[in-house]
Amino acid sequence: AQTVTQSQPEMSVQEAETVTLSCTYDTSESNYYLFWYKQPPSRQMILVIRQEAYKQQNATENRFSVNFQKAAKSFSLKISDSQLGDTAMYFCAFTTDNYGQNFVFGPGTRLSVLP
Amino acid sequence: EAQVTQNPRYLITVTGKKLTVTCSQNMNHEYMSWYRQDPGLGLRQIYYSMNVEVTDKGDVPEGYKVSRKEKRNFPLILESPSPNQTSLYFCASSPTDRGRTDTQYFGPGTRLTVL
């Protein structure tokens, strides 16, 4: 079975500091996409960042970057210069290139940014 | 504006009373999916559809039905709701490339309570 593990149920960080959220996954496929989604208190699911597994270069989006270690099946999210608006639940997810394959989510990490 | 819409946003009902949650997307996406979100479990897939008239079970399909008669619409039907179906429900859509899904775009969520 394909799974996603997020080992940190809750984390906190001071405003303007840097925080890293962990994610590991398990799949036998070689080609897949990885994602981080953010869910603020409004409950809306918002895409933060996307990584294609065949690309060695780590994806970045402004203050958000990933550390993708394909051999270790690890996909951590780094948030730099944390802002109060980053307070949210963060979900790691992936999808493979199998026809109709499910999109698999982790259980989430609740991040609180403290003033 | 490209979006996924769901209705209703909030629903309180009683056990056994059939209900339908509608989902519509205006991005011409082939892939659509339904998830439920419960505390500590992340998002779990209920059903998905790769295209019109093509649907398949996700991880937790029991007690739910779907249909895909048009590309833009993917309603979720609860024929006889039970209290264990109380949850937050998300509809999502995604473009596909040779059968592989990519970034999922989510609706705003439907909070369902079954008494």
PDB file of C-alpha atoms in Angstrom:
ATOM      1  CA  ALA A   1       0.000   0.000   0.000  1.00  0.00           C
ATOM      2  CA  GLN A   2       1.137   3.515  -0.721  1.00  0.00           C
ATOM      3  CA  THR A   3       1.348   5.663   2.377  1.00  0.00           C
ATOM      4  CA  VAL A   4       2.426   9.086   3.570  1.00  0.00           C
ATOM      5  CA  THR A   5       3.751   9.685   7.081  1.00  0.00           C
ATOM      6  CA  GLN A   6       4.021  13.015   8.850  1.00  0.00           C
ATOM      7  CA  SER A   7       5.680  12.331  12.181  1.00  0.00           C
ATOM      8  CA  GLN A   8       5.054  15.744  13.747  1.00  0.00           C
ATOM      9  CA  PRO A   9       1.370  16.174  14.666  1.00  0.00           C
ATOM     10  CA  GLU A  10       1.997  19.695  15.981  1.00  0.00           C
ATOM     11  CA  MET A  11       4.754  22.266  15.711  1.00  0.00           C
ATOM     12  CA  SER A  12       5.247  25.884  16.642  1.00  0.00           C
ATOM     13  CA  VAL A  13       7.682  28.562  15.485  1.00  0.00           C
ATOM     14  CA  GLN A  14       8.335  32.165  16.347  1.00  0.00           C
ATOM     15  CA  GLU A  15       7.426  34.776  13.791  1.00  0.00           C
ATOM     16  CA  ALA A  16      10.319  35.469  11.343  1.00  0.00           C
ATOM     17  CA  GLU A  17      12.036  32.168  12.221  1.00  0.00           C
ATOM     18  CA  THR A  18      12.471  29.131   9.965  1.00  0.00           C
ATOM     19  CA  VAL A  19      10.688  25.820  10.446  1.00  0.00           C
ATOM     20  CA  THR A  20      10.890  22.458   8.682  1.00  0.00           C
ATOM     21  CA  LEU A  21       7.991  20.014   8.415  1.00  0.00           C
ATOM     22  CA  SER A  22       8.818  16.362   7.787  1.00  0.00           C
ATOM     23  CA  CYS A  23       7.199  13.942   5.373  1.00  0.00           C
ATOM     24  CA  THR A  24       8.094  10.429   4.306  1.00  0.00           C
ATOM     25  CA  TYR A  25       6.241   8.291   1.827  1.00  0.00           C
ATOM     26  CA  ASP A  26       6.222   4.786   0.527  1.00  0.00           C
ATOM     27  CA  THR A  27       5.679   3.784  -3.080  1.00  0.00           C
ATOM     28  CA  SER A  28       7.148   1.263  -5.483  1.00  0.00           C
ATOM     29  CA  GLU A  29       6.605   3.604  -8.416  1.00  0.00           C
ATOM     30  CA  SER A  30       9.499   5.539  -9.904  1.00  0.00           C
ATOM     31  CA  ASN A  31       7.608   8.488 -11.317  1.00  0.00           C
ATOM     32  CA  TYR A  32       5.244  10.556  -9.213  1.00  0.00           C
ATOM     33  CA  TYR A  33       4.343  14.050  -8.088  1.00  0.00           C
ATOM     34  CA  LEU A  34       4.663  15.286  -4.511  1.00  0.00           C
ATOM     35  CA  PHE A  35       2.730  18.131  -2.947  1.00  0.00           C
ATOM     36  CA  TRP A  36       2.370  20.201   0.167  1.00  0.00           C
ATOM     37  CA  TYR A  37      -1.066  21.623   0.851  1.00  0.00           C
ATOM     38  CA  LYS A  38      -1.956  24.201   3.485  1.00  0.00           C
ATOM     39  CA  GLN A  39      -5.297  24.291   5.292  1.00  0.00           C
ATOM     40  CA  PRO A  40      -5.793  27.514   7.300  1.00  0.00           C
ATOM     41  CA  PRO A  41      -8.657  27.953   9.787  1.00  0.00           C
ATOM     42  CA  SER A  42     -10.934  28.793   6.831  1.00  0.00           C
ATOM     43  CA  ARG A  43     -10.574  25.055   5.917  1.00  0.00           C
ATOM     44  CA  GLN A  44      -9.763  25.830   2.302  1.00  0.00           C
ATOM     45  CA  MET A  45      -7.110  23.482   0.844  1.00  0.00           C
ATOM     46  CA  ILE A  46      -4.379  25.577  -0.770  1.00  0.00           C
ATOM     47  CA  LEU A  47      -1.487  24.240  -2.824  1.00  0.00           C
ATOM     48  CA  VAL A  48       1.835  25.374  -1.359  1.00  0.00           C
ATOM     49  CA  ILE A  49       4.377  23.626  -3.540  1.00  0.00           C
ATOM     50  CA  ARG A  50       4.714  20.814  -6.071  1.00  0.00           C
ATOM     51  CA  GLN A  51       7.681  18.584  -6.931  1.00  0.00           C
ATOM     52  CA  GLU A  52       8.105  16.187  -9.840  1.00  0.00           C
ATOM     53  CA  ALA A  53       9.996  13.088  -8.721  1.00  0.00           C
ATOM     54  CA  TYR A  54      12.133  12.846 -11.853  1.00  0.00           C
ATOM     55  CA  LYS A  55      13.489  16.369 -11.280  1.00  0.00           C
ATOM     56  CA  GLN A  56      16.554  16.495  -9.037  1.00  0.00           C
ATOM     57  CA  GLN A  57      16.229  20.199  -8.327  1.00  0.00           C
ATOM     58  CA  ASN A  58      14.228  21.048  -5.222  1.00  0.00           C
ATOM     59  CA  ALA A  59      11.124  23.152  -5.834  1.00  0.00           C
ATOM     60  CA  THR A  60      10.832  26.617  -4.295  1.00  0.00           C
ATOM     61  CA  GLU A  61       7.946  29.078  -4.049  1.00  0.00           C
ATOM     62  CA  ASN A  62       8.926  32.358  -2.394  1.00  0.00           C
ATOM     63  CA  ARG A  63       9.461  31.546   1.318  1.00  0.00           C
ATOM     64  CA  PHE A  64       8.603  27.873   0.846  1.00  0.00           C
ATOM     65  CA  SER A  65      11.101  25.273  -0.311  1.00  0.00           C
ATOM     66  CA  VAL A  66      11.409  21.511  -0.174  1.00  0.00           C
ATOM     67  CA  ASN A  67      14.194  19.064   0.506  1.00  0.00           C
ATOM     68  CA  PHE A  68      13.417  16.099  -1.740  1.00  0.00           C
ATOM     69  CA  GLN A  69      15.461  12.966  -1.068  1.00  0.00           C
ATOM     70  CA  LYS A  70      14.169  10.361  -3.513  1.00  0.00           C
ATOM     71  CA  ALA A  71      16.263   7.449  -2.282  1.00  0.00           C
ATOM     72  CA  ALA A  72      15.161   8.069   1.289  1.00  0.00           C
ATOM     73  CA  LYS A  73      11.565   8.778   0.166  1.00  0.00           C
ATOM     74  CA  SER A  74      11.612  12.000   2.111  1.00  0.00           C
ATOM     75  CA  PHE A  75       9.951  15.298   1.189  1.00  0.00           C
ATOM     76  CA  SER A  76      10.290  17.978   3.874  1.00  0.00           C
ATOM     77  CA  LEU A  77       8.917  21.515   3.664  1.00  0.00           C
ATOM     78  CA  LYS A  78      10.941  24.497   4.871  1.00  0.00           C
ATOM     79  CA  ILE A  79       9.185  27.763   5.653  1.00  0.00           C
ATOM     80  CA  SER A  80      11.505  30.738   5.949  1.00  0.00           C
ATOM     81  CA  ASP A  81      10.675  34.045   7.636  1.00  0.00           C
ATOM     82  CA  SER A  82       7.507  32.536   9.152  1.00  0.00           C
ATOM     83  CA  GLN A  83       4.481  34.803   9.202  1.00  0.00           C
ATOM     84  CA  LEU A  84       1.339  34.703  11.336  1.00  0.00           C
ATOM     85  CA  GLY A  85      -0.629  33.840   8.203  1.00  0.00           C
ATOM     86  CA  ASP A  86       1.336  30.608   7.896  1.00  0.00           C
ATOM     87  CA  THR A  87      -0.557  29.210  10.883  1.00  0.00           C
ATOM     88  CA  ALA A  88      -2.404  26.228   9.405  1.00  0.00           C
ATOM     89  CA  MET A  89      -2.557  22.489   9.022  1.00  0.00           C
ATOM     90  CA  TYR A  90      -0.060  21.256   6.432  1.00  0.00           C
ATOM     91  CA  PHE A  91      -0.620  18.081   4.435  1.00  0.00           C
ATOM     92  CA  CYS A  92       1.956  16.174   2.435  1.00  0.00           C
ATOM     93  CA  ALA A  93       0.566  14.200  -0.545  1.00  0.00           C
ATOM     94  CA  PHE A  94       1.593  12.370  -3.680  1.00  0.00           C
ATOM     95  CA  THR A  95       0.155  10.833  -6.836  1.00  0.00           C
ATOM     96  CA  THR A  96       1.785   8.294  -9.141  1.00  0.00           C
ATOM     97  CA  ASP A  97       1.553   7.718 -12.861  1.00  0.00           C
ATOM     98  CA  ASN A  98      -0.660   4.679 -12.590  1.00  0.00           C
ATOM     99  CA  TYR A  99      -3.930   5.171 -14.411  1.00  0.00           C
ATOM    100  CA  GLY A 100      -6.551   6.089 -11.867  1.00  0.00           C
ATOM    101  CA  GLN A 101      -4.158   5.856  -8.946  1.00  0.00           C
ATOM    102  CA  ASN A 102      -5.441   7.523  -5.831  1.00  0.00           C
ATOM    103  CA  PHE A 103      -4.047  10.753  -4.559  1.00  0.00           C
ATOM    104  CA  VAL A 104      -2.617   9.877  -1.116  1.00  0.00           C
ATOM    105  CA  PHE A 105      -2.470  12.322   1.799  1.00  0.00           C
ATOM    106  CA  GLY A 106      -0.603  12.233   5.087  1.00  0.00           C
ATOM    107  CA  PRO A 107      -2.360  12.894   8.422  1.00  0.00           C
ATOM    108  CA  GLY A 108      -1.145  16.490   8.615  1.00  0.00           C
ATOM    109  CA  THR A 109       1.032  18.709  10.825  1.00  0.00           C
ATOM    110  CA  ARG A 110      -0.579  21.574  12.699  1.00  0.00           C
ATOM    111  CA  LEU A 111       1.763  24.580  12.602  1.00  0.00           C
ATOM    112  CA  SER A 112       1.341  27.562  14.898  1.00  0.00           C
ATOM    113  CA  VAL A 113       3.322  30.739  14.236  1.00  0.00           C
ATOM    114  CA  LEU A 114       3.756  32.672  17.479  1.00  0.00           C
ATOM    115  CA  PRO A 115       4.081  36.468  17.638  1.00  0.00           C
TER     116      PRO A 115
ATOM    117  CA  GLU B   1     -12.417  32.604 -12.195  1.00  0.00           C
ATOM    118  CA  ALA B   2     -11.218  28.995 -12.218  1.00  0.00           C
ATOM    119  CA  GLN B   3     -12.805  27.217  -9.303  1.00  0.00           C
ATOM    120  CA  VAL B   4     -14.454  24.177  -7.787  1.00  0.00           C
ATOM    121  CA  THR B   5     -17.787  24.851  -6.116  1.00  0.00           C
ATOM    122  CA  GLN B   6     -19.662  22.713  -3.617  1.00  0.00           C
ATOM    123  CA  ASN B   7     -23.153  23.004  -2.239  1.00  0.00           C
ATOM    124  CA  PRO B   8     -24.303  23.133   0.431  1.00  0.00           C
ATOM    125  CA  ARG B   9     -21.442  24.397   2.586  1.00  0.00           C
ATOM    126  CA  TYR B  10     -23.144  23.267   5.789  1.00  0.00           C
ATOM    127  CA  LEU B  11     -25.765  20.578   6.263  1.00  0.00           C
ATOM    128  CA  ILE B  12     -27.414  19.066   9.329  1.00  0.00           C
ATOM    129  CA  THR B  13     -29.611  16.074   8.653  1.00  0.00           C
ATOM    130  CA  VAL B  14     -31.036  13.010  10.351  1.00  0.00           C
ATOM    131  CA  THR B  15     -30.182   9.356   9.997  1.00  0.00           C
ATOM    132  CA  GLY B  16     -31.636   7.751   6.882  1.00  0.00           C
ATOM    133  CA  LYS B  17     -32.651  10.889   5.002  1.00  0.00           C
ATOM    134  CA  LYS B  18     -31.121  10.784   1.527  1.00  0.00           C
ATOM    135  CA  LEU B  19     -28.954  13.742   0.572  1.00  0.00           C
ATOM    136  CA  THR B  20     -26.805  14.948  -2.310  1.00  0.00           C
ATOM    137  CA  VAL B  21     -23.787  17.236  -2.173  1.00  0.00           C
ATOM    138  CA  THR B  22     -23.110  18.862  -5.512  1.00  0.00           C
ATOM    139  CA  CYS B  23     -19.690  19.587  -6.977  1.00  0.00           C
ATOM    140  CA  SER B  24     -18.902  21.533 -10.119  1.00  0.00           C
ATOM    141  CA  GLN B  25     -15.660  22.686 -11.761  1.00  0.00           C
ATOM    142  CA  ASN B  26     -15.117  25.124 -14.608  1.00  0.00           C
ATOM    143  CA  MET B  27     -11.561  24.127 -15.558  1.00  0.00           C
ATOM    144  CA  ASN B  28     -12.460  21.322 -17.990  1.00  0.00           C
ATOM    145  CA  HIS B  29     -10.604  18.826 -15.796  1.00  0.00           C
ATOM    146  CA  GLU B  30     -10.973  15.144 -16.565  1.00  0.00           C
ATOM    147  CA  TYR B  31     -10.327  13.935 -13.009  1.00  0.00           C
ATOM    148  CA  MET B  32     -12.636  14.617 -10.085  1.00  0.00           C
ATOM    149  CA  SER B  33     -12.642  13.175  -6.612  1.00  0.00           C
ATOM    150  CA  TRP B  34     -14.386  13.233  -3.246  1.00  0.00           C
ATOM    151  CA  TYR B  35     -12.606  13.154   0.117  1.00  0.00           C
ATOM    152  CA  ARG B  36     -13.659  13.160   3.703  1.00  0.00           C
ATOM    153  CA  GLN B  37     -11.547  14.762   6.401  1.00  0.00           C
ATOM    154  CA  ASP B  38     -11.651  13.540   9.979  1.00  0.00           C
ATOM    155  CA  PRO B  39      -9.406  14.632  12.879  1.00  0.00           C
ATOM    156  CA  GLY B  40      -6.098  12.762  12.954  1.00  0.00           C
ATOM    157  CA  LEU B  41      -6.815  10.903   9.719  1.00  0.00           C
ATOM    158  CA  GLY B  42      -6.068  13.523   7.091  1.00  0.00           C
ATOM    159  CA  LEU B  43      -8.034  13.302   3.865  1.00  0.00           C
ATOM    160  CA  ARG B  44      -9.335   9.948   2.740  1.00  0.00           C
ATOM    161  CA  GLN B  45     -10.597   9.377  -0.751  1.00  0.00           C
ATOM    162  CA  ILE B  46     -14.196   8.219  -1.153  1.00  0.00           C
ATOM    163  CA  TYR B  47     -14.631   7.962  -4.930  1.00  0.00           C
ATOM    164  CA  TYR B  48     -12.897   9.328  -7.968  1.00  0.00           C
ATOM    165  CA  SER B  49     -13.664   9.719 -11.661  1.00  0.00           C
ATOM    166  CA  MET B  50     -11.163   9.737 -14.485  1.00  0.00           C
ATOM    167  CA  ASN B  51     -13.718  11.064 -16.971  1.00  0.00           C
ATOM    168  CA  VAL B  52     -17.410  11.090 -17.883  1.00  0.00           C
ATOM    169  CA  GLU B  53     -19.099   7.780 -16.992  1.00  0.00           C
ATOM    170  CA  VAL B  54     -15.830   6.462 -15.464  1.00  0.00           C
ATOM    171  CA  THR B  55     -15.869   6.221 -11.668  1.00  0.00           C
ATOM    172  CA  ASP B  56     -14.048   4.052  -9.145  1.00  0.00           C
ATOM    173  CA  LYS B  57     -13.882   3.452  -5.426  1.00  0.00           C
ATOM    174  CA  GLY B  58     -11.339   5.147  -3.229  1.00  0.00           C
ATOM    175  CA  ASP B  59     -10.324   4.071   0.259  1.00  0.00           C
ATOM    176  CA  VAL B  60     -13.644   4.611   2.059  1.00  0.00           C
ATOM    177  CA  PRO B  61     -16.537   4.163  -0.420  1.00  0.00           C
ATOM    178  CA  GLU B  62     -19.042   2.391   1.851  1.00  0.00           C
ATOM    179  CA  GLY B  63     -22.289   4.304   2.233  1.00  0.00           C
ATOM    180  CA  TYR B  64     -21.637   6.666  -0.689  1.00  0.00           C
ATOM    181  CA  LYS B  65     -22.562   6.829  -4.361  1.00  0.00           C
ATOM    182  CA  VAL B  66     -21.364   9.075  -7.160  1.00  0.00           C
ATOM    183  CA  SER B  67     -22.182   9.735 -10.783  1.00  0.00           C
ATOM    184  CA  ARG B  68     -20.374  11.529 -13.612  1.00  0.00           C
ATOM    185  CA  LYS B  69     -22.829  12.296 -16.368  1.00  0.00           C
ATOM    186  CA  GLU B  70     -21.170  15.558 -17.356  1.00  0.00           C
ATOM    187  CA  LYS B  71     -17.526  16.516 -17.250  1.00  0.00           C
ATOM    188  CA  ARG B  72     -18.038  19.485 -14.953  1.00  0.00           C
ATOM    189  CA  ASN B  73     -20.273  17.846 -12.303  1.00  0.00           C
ATOM    190  CA  PHE B  74     -19.565  15.094  -9.793  1.00  0.00           C
ATOM    191  CA  PRO B  75     -22.282  14.810  -7.122  1.00  0.00           C
ATOM    192  CA  LEU B  76     -21.853  12.789  -3.946  1.00  0.00           C
ATOM    193  CA  ILE B  77     -24.937  10.883  -2.807  1.00  0.00           C
ATOM    194  CA  LEU B  78     -25.621   9.500   0.641  1.00  0.00           C
ATOM    195  CA  GLU B  79     -28.626   7.183   0.231  1.00  0.00           C
ATOM    196  CA  SER B  80     -29.095   6.524   3.947  1.00  0.00           C
ATOM    197  CA  PRO B  81     -26.767   8.710   6.012  1.00  0.00           C
ATOM    198  CA  SER B  82     -25.550   7.508   9.395  1.00  0.00           C
ATOM    199  CA  PRO B  83     -23.858   9.403  12.239  1.00  0.00           C
ATOM    200  CA  ASN B  84     -20.443   7.952  11.313  1.00  0.00           C
ATOM    201  CA  GLN B  85     -20.660   9.926   8.076  1.00  0.00           C
ATOM    202  CA  THR B  86     -20.509  13.171  10.021  1.00  0.00           C
ATOM    203  CA  SER B  87     -17.413  14.778   8.550  1.00  0.00           C
ATOM    204  CA  LEU B  88     -15.924  17.548   6.431  1.00  0.00           C
ATOM    205  CA  TYR B  89     -16.184  16.698   2.732  1.00  0.00           C
ATOM    206  CA  PHE B  90     -14.061  18.053  -0.088  1.00  0.00           C
ATOM    207  CA  CYS B  91     -14.503  17.798  -3.813  1.00  0.00           C
ATOM    208  CA  ALA B  92     -11.419  18.223  -5.991  1.00  0.00           C
ATOM    209  CA  SER B  93     -10.528  18.239  -9.659  1.00  0.00           C
ATOM    210  CA  SER B  94      -7.290  17.776 -11.536  1.00  0.00           C
ATOM    211  CA  PRO B  95      -5.984  17.856 -15.072  1.00  0.00           C
ATOM    212  CA  THR B  96      -4.572  14.587 -16.336  1.00  0.00           C
ATOM    213  CA  ASP B  97      -1.673  13.727 -18.610  1.00  0.00           C
ATOM    214  CA  ARG B  98      -1.788  10.220 -20.109  1.00  0.00           C
ATOM    215  CA  GLY B  99      -3.776   8.986 -17.153  1.00  0.00           C
ATOM    216  CA  ARG B 100      -1.756  10.651 -14.442  1.00  0.00           C
ATOM    217  CA  THR B 101      -3.343  13.203 -12.179  1.00  0.00           C
ATOM    218  CA  ASP B 102      -1.497  16.353 -11.229  1.00  0.00           C
ATOM    219  CA  THR B 103      -2.275  19.167  -8.807  1.00  0.00           C
ATOM    220  CA  GLN B 104      -5.687  18.795  -7.191  1.00  0.00           C
ATOM    221  CA  TYR B 105      -7.847  21.908  -6.923  1.00  0.00           C
ATOM    222  CA  PHE B 106     -10.225  21.784  -4.018  1.00  0.00           C
ATOM    223  CA  GLY B 107     -13.687  23.095  -3.360  1.00  0.00           C
ATOM    224  CA  PRO B 108     -14.418  25.036  -0.143  1.00  0.00           C
ATOM    225  CA  GLY B 109     -15.666  21.977   1.761  1.00  0.00           C
ATOM    226  CA  THR B 110     -19.049  20.834   3.066  1.00  0.00           C
ATOM    227  CA  ARG B 111     -19.534  20.331   6.786  1.00  0.00           C
ATOM    228  CA  LEU B 112     -22.054  17.497   7.213  1.00  0.00           C
ATOM    229  CA  THR B 113     -23.623  16.532  10.533  1.00  0.00           C
ATOM    230  CA  VAL B 114     -25.841  13.435  10.719  1.00  0.00           C
ATOM    231  CA  LEU B 115     -27.942  13.227  13.889  1.00  0.00           C
TER     232      LEU B 115
END
